[in-house]
PDB file of C-alpha atoms in Angstrom:
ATOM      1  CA  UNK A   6     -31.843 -22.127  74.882  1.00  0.00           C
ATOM      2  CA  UNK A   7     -32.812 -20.819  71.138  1.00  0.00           C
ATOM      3  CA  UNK A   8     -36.305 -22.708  70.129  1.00  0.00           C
ATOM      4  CA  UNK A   9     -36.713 -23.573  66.431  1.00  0.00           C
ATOM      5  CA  UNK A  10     -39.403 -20.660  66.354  1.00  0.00           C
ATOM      6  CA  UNK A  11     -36.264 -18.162  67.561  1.00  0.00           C
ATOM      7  CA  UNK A  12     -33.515 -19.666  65.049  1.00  0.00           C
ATOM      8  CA  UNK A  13     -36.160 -19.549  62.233  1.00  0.00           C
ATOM      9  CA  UNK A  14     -36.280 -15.564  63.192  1.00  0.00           C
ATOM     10  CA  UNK A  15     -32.185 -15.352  63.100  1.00  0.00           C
ATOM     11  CA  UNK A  16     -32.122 -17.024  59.771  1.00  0.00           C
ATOM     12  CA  UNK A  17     -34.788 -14.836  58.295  1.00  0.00           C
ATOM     13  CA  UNK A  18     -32.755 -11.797  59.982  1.00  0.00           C
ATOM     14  CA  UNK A  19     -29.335 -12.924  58.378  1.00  0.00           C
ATOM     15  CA  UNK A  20     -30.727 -13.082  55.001  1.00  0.00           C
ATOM     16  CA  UNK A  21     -32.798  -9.886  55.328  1.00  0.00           C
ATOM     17  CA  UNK A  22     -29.409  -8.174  56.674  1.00  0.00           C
ATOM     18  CA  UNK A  23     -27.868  -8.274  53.225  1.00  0.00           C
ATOM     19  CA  UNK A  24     -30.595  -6.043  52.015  1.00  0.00           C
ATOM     20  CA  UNK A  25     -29.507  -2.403  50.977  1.00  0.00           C
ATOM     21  CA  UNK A  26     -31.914  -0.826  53.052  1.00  0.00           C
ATOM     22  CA  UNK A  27     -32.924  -1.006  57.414  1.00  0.00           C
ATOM     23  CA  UNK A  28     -34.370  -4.176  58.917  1.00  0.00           C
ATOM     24  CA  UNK A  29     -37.409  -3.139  60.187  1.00  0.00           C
ATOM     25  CA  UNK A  30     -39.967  -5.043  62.952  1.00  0.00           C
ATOM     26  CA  UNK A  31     -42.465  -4.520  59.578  1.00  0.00           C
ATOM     27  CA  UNK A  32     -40.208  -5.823  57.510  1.00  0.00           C
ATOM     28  CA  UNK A  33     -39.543  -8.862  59.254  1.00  0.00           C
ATOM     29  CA  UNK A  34     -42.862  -9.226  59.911  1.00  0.00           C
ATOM     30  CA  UNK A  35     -43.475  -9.353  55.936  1.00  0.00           C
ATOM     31  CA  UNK A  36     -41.013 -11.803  55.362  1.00  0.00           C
ATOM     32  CA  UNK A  37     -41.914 -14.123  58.123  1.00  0.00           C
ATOM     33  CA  UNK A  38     -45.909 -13.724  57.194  1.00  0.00           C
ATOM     34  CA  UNK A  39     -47.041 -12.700  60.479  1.00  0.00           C
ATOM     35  CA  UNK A  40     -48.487  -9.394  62.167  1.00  0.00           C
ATOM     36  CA  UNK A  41     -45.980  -6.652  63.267  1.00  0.00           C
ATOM     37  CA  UNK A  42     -46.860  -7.336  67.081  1.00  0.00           C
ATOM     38  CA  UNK A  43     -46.151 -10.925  66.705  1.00  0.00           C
ATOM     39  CA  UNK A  44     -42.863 -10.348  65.331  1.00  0.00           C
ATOM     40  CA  UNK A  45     -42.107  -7.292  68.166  1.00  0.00           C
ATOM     41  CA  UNK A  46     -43.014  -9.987  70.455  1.00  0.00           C
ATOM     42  CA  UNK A  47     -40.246 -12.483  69.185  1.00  0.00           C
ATOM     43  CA  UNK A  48     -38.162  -9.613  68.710  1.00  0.00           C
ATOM     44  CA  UNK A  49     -38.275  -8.830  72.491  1.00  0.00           C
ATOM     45  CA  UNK A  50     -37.037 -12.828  73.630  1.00  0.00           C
ATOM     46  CA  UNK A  51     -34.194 -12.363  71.206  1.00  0.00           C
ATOM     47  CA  UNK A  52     -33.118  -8.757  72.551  1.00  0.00           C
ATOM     48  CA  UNK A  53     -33.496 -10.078  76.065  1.00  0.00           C
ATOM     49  CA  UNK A  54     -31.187 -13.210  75.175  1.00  0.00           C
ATOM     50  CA  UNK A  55     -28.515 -11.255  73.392  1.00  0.00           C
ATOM     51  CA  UNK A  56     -29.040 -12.199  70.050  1.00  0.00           C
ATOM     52  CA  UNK A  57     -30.311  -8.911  67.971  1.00  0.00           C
ATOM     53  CA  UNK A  58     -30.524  -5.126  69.297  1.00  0.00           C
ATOM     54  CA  UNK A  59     -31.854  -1.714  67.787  1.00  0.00           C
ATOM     55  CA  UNK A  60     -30.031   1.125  65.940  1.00  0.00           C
ATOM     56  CA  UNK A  61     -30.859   4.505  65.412  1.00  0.00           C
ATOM     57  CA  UNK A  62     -33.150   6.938  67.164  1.00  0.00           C
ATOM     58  CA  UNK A  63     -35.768   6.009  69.240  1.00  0.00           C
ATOM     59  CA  UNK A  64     -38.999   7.566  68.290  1.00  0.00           C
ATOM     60  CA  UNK A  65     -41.139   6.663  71.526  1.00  0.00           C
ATOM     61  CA  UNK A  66     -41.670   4.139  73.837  1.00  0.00           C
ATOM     62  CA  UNK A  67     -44.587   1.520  74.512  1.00  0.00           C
ATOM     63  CA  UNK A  68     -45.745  -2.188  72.539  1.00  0.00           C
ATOM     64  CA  UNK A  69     -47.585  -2.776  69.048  1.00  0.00           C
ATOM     65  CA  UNK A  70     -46.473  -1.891  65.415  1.00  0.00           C
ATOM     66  CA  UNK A  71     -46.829   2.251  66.386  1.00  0.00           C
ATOM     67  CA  UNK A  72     -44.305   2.333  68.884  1.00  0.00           C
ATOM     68  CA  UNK A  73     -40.558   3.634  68.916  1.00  0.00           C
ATOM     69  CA  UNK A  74     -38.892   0.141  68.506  1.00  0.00           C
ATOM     70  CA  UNK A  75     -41.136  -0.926  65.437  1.00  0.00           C
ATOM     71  CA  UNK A  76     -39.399   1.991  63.557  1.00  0.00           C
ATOM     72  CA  UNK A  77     -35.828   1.806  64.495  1.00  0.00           C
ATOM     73  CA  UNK A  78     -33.294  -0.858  62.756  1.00  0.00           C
ATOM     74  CA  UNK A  79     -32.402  -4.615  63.807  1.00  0.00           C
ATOM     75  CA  UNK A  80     -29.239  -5.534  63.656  1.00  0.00           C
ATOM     76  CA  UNK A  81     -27.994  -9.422  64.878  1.00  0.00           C
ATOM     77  CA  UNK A  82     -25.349  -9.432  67.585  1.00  0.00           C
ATOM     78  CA  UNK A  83     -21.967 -11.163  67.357  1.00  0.00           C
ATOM     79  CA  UNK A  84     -23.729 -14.225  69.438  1.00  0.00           C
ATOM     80  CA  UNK A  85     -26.954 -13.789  67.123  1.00  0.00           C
ATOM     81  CA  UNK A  86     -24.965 -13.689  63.526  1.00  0.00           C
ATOM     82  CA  UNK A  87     -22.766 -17.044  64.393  1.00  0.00           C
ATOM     83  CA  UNK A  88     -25.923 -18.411  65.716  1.00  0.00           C
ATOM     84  CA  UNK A  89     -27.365 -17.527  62.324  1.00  0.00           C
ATOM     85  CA  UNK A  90     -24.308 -18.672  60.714  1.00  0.00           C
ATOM     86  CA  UNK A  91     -24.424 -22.210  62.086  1.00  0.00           C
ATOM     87  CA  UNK A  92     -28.112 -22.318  60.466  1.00  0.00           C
ATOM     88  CA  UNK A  93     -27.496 -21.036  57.569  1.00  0.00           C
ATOM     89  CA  UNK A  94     -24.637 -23.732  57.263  1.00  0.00           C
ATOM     90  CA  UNK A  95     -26.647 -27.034  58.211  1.00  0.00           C
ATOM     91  CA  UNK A  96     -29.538 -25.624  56.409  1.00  0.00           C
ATOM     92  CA  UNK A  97     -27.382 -26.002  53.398  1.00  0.00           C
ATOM     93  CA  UNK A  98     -25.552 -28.776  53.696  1.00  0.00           C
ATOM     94  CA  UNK A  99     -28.852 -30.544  54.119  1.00  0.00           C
ATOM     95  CA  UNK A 100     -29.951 -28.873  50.926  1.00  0.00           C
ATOM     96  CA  UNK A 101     -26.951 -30.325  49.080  1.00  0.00           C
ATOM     97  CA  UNK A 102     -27.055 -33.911  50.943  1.00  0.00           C
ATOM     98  CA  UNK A 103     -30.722 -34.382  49.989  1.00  0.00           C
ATOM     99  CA  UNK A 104     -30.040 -33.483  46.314  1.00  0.00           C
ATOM    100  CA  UNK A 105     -26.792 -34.927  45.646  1.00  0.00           C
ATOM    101  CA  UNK A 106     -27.153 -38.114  47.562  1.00  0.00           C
ATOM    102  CA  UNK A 107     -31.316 -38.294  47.754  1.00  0.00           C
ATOM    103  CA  UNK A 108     -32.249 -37.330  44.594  1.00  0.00           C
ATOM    104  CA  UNK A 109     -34.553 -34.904  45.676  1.00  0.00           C
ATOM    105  CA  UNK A 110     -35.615 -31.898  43.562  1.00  0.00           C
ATOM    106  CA  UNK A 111     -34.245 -28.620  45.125  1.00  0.00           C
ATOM    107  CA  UNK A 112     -37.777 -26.823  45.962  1.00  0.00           C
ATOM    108  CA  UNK A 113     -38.488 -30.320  48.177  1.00  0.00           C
ATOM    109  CA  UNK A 114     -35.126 -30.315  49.899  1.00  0.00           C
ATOM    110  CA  UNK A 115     -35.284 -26.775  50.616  1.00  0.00           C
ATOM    111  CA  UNK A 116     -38.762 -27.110  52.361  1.00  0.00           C
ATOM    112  CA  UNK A 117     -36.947 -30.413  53.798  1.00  0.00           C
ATOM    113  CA  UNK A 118     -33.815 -29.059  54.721  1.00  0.00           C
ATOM    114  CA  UNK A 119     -36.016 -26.243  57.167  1.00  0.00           C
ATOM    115  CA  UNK A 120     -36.538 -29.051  59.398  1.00  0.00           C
ATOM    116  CA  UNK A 121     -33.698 -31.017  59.337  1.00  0.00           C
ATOM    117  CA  UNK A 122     -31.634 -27.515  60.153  1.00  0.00           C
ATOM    118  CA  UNK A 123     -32.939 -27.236  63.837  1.00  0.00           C
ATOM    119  CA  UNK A 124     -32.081 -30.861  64.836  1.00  0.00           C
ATOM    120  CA  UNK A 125     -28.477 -31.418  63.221  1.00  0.00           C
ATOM    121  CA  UNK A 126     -25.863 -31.798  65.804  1.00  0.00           C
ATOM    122  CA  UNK A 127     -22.212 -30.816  65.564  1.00  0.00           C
ATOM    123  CA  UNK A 128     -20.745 -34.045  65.021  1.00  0.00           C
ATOM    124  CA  UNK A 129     -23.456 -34.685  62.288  1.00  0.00           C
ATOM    125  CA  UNK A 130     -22.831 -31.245  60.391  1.00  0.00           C
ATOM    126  CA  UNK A 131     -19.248 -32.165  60.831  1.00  0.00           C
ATOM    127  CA  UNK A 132     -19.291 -35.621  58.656  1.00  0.00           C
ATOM    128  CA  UNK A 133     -21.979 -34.526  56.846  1.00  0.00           C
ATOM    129  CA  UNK A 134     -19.629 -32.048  54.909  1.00  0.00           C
ATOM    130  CA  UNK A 135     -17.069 -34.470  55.105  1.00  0.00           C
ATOM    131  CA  UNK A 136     -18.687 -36.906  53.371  1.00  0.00           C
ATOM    132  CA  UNK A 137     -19.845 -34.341  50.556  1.00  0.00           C
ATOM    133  CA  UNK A 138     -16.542 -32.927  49.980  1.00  0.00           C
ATOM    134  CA  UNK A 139     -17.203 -29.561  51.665  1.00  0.00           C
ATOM    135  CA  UNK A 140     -19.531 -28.287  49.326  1.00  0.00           C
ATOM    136  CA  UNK A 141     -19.294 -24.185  48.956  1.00  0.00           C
ATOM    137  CA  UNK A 142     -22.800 -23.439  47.607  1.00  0.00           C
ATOM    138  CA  UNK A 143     -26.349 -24.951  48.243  1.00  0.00           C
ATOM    139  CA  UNK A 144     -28.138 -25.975  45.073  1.00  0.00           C
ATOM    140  CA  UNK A 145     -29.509 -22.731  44.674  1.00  0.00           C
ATOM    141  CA  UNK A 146     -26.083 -21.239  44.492  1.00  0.00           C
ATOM    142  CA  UNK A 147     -25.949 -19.889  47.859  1.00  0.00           C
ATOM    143  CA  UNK A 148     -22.695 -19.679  49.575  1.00  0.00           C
ATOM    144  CA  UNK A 149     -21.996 -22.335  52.403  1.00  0.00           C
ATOM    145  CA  UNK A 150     -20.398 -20.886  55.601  1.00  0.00           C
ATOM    146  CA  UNK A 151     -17.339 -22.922  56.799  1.00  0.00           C
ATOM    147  CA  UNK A 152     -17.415 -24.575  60.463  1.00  0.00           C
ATOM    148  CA  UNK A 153     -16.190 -21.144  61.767  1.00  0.00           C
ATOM    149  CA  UNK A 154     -19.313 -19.418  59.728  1.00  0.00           C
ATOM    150  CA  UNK A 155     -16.937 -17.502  57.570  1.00  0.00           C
ATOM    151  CA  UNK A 156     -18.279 -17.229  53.719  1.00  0.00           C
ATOM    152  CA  UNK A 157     -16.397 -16.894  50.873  1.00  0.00           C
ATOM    153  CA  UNK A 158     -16.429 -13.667  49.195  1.00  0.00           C
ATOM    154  CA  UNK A 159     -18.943 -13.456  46.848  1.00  0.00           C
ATOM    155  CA  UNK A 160     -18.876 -11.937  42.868  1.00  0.00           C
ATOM    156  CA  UNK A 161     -20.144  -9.328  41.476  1.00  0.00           C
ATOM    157  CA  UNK A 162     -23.981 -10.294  40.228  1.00  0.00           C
ATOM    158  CA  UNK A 163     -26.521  -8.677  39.629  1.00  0.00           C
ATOM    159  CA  UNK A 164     -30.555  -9.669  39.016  1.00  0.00           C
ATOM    160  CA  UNK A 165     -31.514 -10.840  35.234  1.00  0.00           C
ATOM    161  CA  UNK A 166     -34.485  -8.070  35.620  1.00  0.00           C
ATOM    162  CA  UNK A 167     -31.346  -5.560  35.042  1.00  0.00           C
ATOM    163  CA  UNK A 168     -29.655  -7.146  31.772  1.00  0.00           C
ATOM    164  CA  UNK A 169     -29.937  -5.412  28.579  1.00  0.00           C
ATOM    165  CA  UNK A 170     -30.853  -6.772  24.954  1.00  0.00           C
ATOM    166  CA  UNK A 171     -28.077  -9.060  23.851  1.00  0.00           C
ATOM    167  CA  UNK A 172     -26.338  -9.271  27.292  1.00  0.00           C
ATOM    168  CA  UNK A 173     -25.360 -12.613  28.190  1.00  0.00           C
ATOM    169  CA  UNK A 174     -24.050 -14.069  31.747  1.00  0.00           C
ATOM    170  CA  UNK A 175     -23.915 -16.911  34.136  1.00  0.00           C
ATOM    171  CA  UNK A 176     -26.405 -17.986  36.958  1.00  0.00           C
ATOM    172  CA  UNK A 177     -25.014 -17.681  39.974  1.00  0.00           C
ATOM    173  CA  UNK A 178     -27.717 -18.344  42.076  1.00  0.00           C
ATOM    174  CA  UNK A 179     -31.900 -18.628  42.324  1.00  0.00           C
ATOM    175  CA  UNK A 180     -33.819 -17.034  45.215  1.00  0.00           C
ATOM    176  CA  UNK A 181     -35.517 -20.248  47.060  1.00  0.00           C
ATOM    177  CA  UNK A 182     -38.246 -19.311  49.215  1.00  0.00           C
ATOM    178  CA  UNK A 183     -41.228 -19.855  47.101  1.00  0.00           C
ATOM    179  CA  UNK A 184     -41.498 -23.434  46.187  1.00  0.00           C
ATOM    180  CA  UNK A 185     -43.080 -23.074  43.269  1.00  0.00           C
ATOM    181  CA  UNK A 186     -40.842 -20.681  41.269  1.00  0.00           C
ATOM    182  CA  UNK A 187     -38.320 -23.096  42.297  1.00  0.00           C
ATOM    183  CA  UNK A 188     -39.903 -25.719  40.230  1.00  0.00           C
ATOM    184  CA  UNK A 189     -41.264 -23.946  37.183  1.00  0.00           C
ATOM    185  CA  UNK A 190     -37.687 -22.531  36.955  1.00  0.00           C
ATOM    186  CA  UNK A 191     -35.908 -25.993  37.129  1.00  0.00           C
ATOM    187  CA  UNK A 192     -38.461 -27.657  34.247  1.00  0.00           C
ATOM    188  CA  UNK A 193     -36.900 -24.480  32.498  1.00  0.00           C
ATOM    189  CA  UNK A 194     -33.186 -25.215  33.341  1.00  0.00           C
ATOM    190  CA  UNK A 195     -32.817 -22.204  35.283  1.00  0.00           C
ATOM    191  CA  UNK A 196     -30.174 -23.346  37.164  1.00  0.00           C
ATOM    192  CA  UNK A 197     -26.799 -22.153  38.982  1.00  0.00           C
ATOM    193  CA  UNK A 198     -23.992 -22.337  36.453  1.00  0.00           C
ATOM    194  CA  UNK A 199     -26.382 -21.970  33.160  1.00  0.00           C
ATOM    195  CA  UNK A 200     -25.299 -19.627  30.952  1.00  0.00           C
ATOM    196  CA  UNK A 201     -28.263 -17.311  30.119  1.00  0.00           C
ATOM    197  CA  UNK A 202     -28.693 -14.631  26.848  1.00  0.00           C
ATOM    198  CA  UNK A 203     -31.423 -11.387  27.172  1.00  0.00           C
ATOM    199  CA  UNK A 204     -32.347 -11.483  23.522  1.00  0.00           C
ATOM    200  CA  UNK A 205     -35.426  -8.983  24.161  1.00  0.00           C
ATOM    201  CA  UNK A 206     -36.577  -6.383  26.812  1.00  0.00           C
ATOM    202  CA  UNK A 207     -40.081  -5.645  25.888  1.00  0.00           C
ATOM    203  CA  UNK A 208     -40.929  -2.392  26.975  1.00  0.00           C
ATOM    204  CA  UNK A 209     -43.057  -0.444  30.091  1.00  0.00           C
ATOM    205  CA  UNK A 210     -42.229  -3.264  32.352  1.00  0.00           C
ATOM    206  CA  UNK A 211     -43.016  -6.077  29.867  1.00  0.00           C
ATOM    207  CA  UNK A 212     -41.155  -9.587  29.946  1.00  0.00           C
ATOM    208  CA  UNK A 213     -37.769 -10.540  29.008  1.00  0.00           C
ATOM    209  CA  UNK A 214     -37.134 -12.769  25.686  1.00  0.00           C
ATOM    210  CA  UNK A 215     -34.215 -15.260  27.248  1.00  0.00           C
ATOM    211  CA  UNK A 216     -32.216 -17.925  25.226  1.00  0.00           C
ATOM    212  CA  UNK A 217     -30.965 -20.989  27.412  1.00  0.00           C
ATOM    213  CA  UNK A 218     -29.406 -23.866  25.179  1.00  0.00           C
ATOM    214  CA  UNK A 219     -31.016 -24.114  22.463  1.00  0.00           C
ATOM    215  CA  UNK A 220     -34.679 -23.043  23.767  1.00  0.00           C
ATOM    216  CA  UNK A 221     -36.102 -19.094  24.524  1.00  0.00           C
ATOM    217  CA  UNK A 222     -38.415 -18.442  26.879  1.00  0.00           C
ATOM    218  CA  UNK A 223     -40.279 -15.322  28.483  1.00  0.00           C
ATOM    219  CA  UNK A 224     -40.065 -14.690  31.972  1.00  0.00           C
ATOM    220  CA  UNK A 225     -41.636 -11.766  33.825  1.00  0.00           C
ATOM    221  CA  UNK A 226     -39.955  -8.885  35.232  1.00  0.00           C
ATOM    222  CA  UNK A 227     -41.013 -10.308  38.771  1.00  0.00           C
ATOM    223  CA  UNK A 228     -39.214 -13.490  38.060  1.00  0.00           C
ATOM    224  CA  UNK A 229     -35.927 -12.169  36.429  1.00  0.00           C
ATOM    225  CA  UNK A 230     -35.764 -10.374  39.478  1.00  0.00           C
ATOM    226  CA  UNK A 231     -35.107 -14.017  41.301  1.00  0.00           C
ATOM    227  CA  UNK A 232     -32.641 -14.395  39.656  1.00  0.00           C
ATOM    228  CA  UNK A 233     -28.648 -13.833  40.119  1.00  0.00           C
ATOM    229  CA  UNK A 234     -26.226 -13.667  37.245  1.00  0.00           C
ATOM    230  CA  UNK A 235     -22.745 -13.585  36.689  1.00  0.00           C
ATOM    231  CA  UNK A 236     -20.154 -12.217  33.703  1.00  0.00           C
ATOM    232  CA  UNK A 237     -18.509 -14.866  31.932  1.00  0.00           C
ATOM    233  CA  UNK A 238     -17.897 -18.366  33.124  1.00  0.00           C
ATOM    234  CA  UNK A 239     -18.860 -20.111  36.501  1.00  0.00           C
ATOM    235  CA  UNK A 240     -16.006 -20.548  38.374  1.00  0.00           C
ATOM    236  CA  UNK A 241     -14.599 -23.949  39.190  1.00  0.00           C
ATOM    237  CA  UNK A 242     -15.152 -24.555  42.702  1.00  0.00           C
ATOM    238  CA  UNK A 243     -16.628 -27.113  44.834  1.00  0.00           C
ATOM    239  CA  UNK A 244     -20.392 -27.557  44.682  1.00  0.00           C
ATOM    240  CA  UNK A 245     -20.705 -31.321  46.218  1.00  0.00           C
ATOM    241  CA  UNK A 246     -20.492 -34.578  44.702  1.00  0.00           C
ATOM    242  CA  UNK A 247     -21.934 -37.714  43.251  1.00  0.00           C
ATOM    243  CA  UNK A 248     -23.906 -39.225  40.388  1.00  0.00           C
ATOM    244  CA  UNK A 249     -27.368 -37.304  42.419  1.00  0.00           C
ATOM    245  CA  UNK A 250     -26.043 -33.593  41.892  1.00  0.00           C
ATOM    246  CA  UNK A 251     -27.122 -32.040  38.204  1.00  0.00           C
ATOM    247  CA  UNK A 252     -30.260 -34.397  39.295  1.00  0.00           C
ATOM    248  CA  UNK A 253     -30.890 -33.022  42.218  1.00  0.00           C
ATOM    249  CA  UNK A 254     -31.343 -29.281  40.307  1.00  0.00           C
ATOM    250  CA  UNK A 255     -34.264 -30.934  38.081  1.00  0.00           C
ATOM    251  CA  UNK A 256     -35.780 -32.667  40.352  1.00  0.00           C
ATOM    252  CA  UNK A 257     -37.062 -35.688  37.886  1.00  0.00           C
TER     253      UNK A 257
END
């Protein structure tokens, strides 16, 4: 039986996964803001339960952050990934039910959406997408696996950080763990489906000079790096419905 401490670790594993680099004990451990050991430790219930095992060579043997298993890879079993999966999905579709129906802002019904992820039955997730017309993406613009955790391809995107002077695109979607990026970005409307134009790269690591609408802003390298873009224009897909869902993004 998975505990909401051990399904918070799969989540945080299936979104570290899609990193292009190894999952590491150190950095999950980074990600979930605890010590190495503790994260070895929760490491060890999931191995023992089937959910996650190691890859690669094993440099020694023994407990703690020096040992062989804190430097070789994590990767989520078949049973830990659609466990993941079904998180990732209710943790969504709460995301888009407290926006689009709630009104709430989208850094509130993330932090929300956390809790209500663990205690969402089947039935529950079931009518809950039902009744917002099977939604695809969260607010943030993350895709929304379907009830047999399969996820729609996603486009080619890359980070803002990466655009060059005069280079326009889309946003596809914001990064959504820190709550108050979240916000300062949605008071900006940074938002998925914006268009967005790099009008200046300032150099040695300086700030870029963005155009949104009618207004320009300058957002740190740090914070264009939260942020997903697409060529040309969003695609017409389903997102979730009612009066509460371009609301929902802004939050007031």
């Amino acid at each position: 039986m998975l505990t909401e401490k051990m399904e918070e670790y799969l989540e945080a594993l299936f979104k570290l996964s899609a990193e292009d680099c190894a999952l590491t004990p150190t950095r999950l451990a980074e990600y979930m803001k605890v010590t190495p050991p503790t994260a070895l430790d929760m490491l060890r219930r999931l191995e023992k339960e089937g959910y996650v095992r190691y890859v690669g060579p094993c440099a020694g043997k023994g407990r703690g952050a020096g040992s062989g298993k804190a430097r070789r890879s994590i990767v989520l079993t078949p049973k830990g990934e659609r466990a993941a999966r079904t998180l990732i999905r209710r943790h969504r579709l709460s995301e888009r039910f407290l926006t689009d129906m709630l009104g709430l802002d989208w850094e509130s019904a993330h932090r929300e959406a956390c809790r209500l992820e663990h205690v969402i039955s089947p039935e529950v997730e079931e009518k809950l997408s039902e009744m917002l017309g099977n939604p695809e993406t969260c607010p943030h613009g993350y895709p929304i696996p379907d009830e047999n955790g399969h996820m729609a391809e996603e486009e080619e995107i890359k980070p803002l950080c990466d655009f060059c002077p005069a280079e326009r695109g889309c946003i596809a979607r914001v990064e959504e763990d820190e709550p108050e990026l979240l916000q300062y970005l949605a008071s900006l409307g940074v938002m998925p489906d914006v268009d967005i134009e790099v009008k200046e790269v300032a150099p040695f690591g300086g700030p870029l000079l963005v155009r949104i609408g009618d207004s320009q802003y300058a957002l740190g390298r740090e914070v264009a790096s939260k942020i997903w873009t697409r060529k040309g224009p969003p695609p017409r897909r389903g997102r979730g419905r009612g009066p509460g869902s371009r609301r929902g993004y802004g939050g007031r």
